[in-house]
mmCIF file of C-alpha atoms in Angstrom:
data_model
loop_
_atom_site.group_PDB
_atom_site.id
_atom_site.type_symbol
_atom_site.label_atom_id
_atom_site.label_comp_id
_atom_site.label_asym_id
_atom_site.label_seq_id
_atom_site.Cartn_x
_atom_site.Cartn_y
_atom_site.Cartn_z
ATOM 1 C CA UNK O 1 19.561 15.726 -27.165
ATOM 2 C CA UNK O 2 18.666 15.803 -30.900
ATOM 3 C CA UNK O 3 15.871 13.105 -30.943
ATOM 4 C CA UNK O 4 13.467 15.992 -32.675
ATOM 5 C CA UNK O 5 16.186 16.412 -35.015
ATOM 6 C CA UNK O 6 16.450 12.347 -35.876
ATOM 7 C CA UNK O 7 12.890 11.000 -35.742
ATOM 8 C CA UNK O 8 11.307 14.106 -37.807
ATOM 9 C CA UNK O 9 13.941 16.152 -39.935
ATOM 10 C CA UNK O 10 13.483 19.113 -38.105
ATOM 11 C CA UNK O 11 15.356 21.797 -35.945
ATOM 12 C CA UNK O 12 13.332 24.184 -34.519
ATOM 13 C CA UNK O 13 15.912 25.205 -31.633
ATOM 14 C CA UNK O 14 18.974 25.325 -34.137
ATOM 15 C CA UNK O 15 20.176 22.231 -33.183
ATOM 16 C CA UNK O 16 21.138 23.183 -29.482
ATOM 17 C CA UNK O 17 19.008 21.133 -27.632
ATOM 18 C CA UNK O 18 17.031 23.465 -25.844
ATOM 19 C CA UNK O 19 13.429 22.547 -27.062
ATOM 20 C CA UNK O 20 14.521 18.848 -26.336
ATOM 21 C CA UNK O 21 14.942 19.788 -22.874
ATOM 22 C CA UNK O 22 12.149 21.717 -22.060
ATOM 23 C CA UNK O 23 9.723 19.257 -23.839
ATOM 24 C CA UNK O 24 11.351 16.222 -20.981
ATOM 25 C CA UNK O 25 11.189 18.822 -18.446
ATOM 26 C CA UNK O 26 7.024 19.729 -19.303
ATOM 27 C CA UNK O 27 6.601 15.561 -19.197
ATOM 28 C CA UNK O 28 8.362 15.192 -15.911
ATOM 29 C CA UNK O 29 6.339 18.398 -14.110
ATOM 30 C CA UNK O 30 3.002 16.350 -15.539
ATOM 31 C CA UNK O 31 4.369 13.034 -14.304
ATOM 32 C CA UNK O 32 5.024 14.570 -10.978
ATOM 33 C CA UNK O 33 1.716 16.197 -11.145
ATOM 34 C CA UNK O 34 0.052 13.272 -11.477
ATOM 35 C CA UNK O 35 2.142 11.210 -8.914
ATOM 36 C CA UNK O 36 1.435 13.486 -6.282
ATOM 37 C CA UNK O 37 -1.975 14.585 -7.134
ATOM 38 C CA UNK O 38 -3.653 13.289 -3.977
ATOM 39 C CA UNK O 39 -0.863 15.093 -1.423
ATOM 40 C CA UNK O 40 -1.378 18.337 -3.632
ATOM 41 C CA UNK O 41 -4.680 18.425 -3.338
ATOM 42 C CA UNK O 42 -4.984 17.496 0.317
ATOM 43 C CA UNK O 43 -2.465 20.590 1.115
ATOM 44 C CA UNK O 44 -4.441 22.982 -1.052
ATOM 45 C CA UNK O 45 -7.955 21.606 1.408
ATOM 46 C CA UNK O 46 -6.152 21.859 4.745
ATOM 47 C CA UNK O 47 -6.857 25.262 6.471
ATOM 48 C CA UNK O 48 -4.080 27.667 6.940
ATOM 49 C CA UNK O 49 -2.744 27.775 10.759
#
């Protein structure tokens, strides 16, 4: 997980990985946002029981 590293020249974690990882794990949560953003909306309508 050093594509930051390759494509710009650049560590900004230190070369660990960990900015790699939370950058994929920010686009998945969007992804997923956007996915499901019909089912998250309709639970966030529906009346609590």
């Amino acid at each position: 997980m050093d594509f930051i590293e390759r494509w710009f020249g650049v560590s900004p974690d230190g070369g660990d990985g960990s900015t790699e990882l939370l950058y994929i794990v920010v686009i998945a949560a969007v992804l997923a946002l956007i996915v499901f953003r019909r089912s998250i909306a309709k639970r966030l309508r529906k009346p609590p029981s």
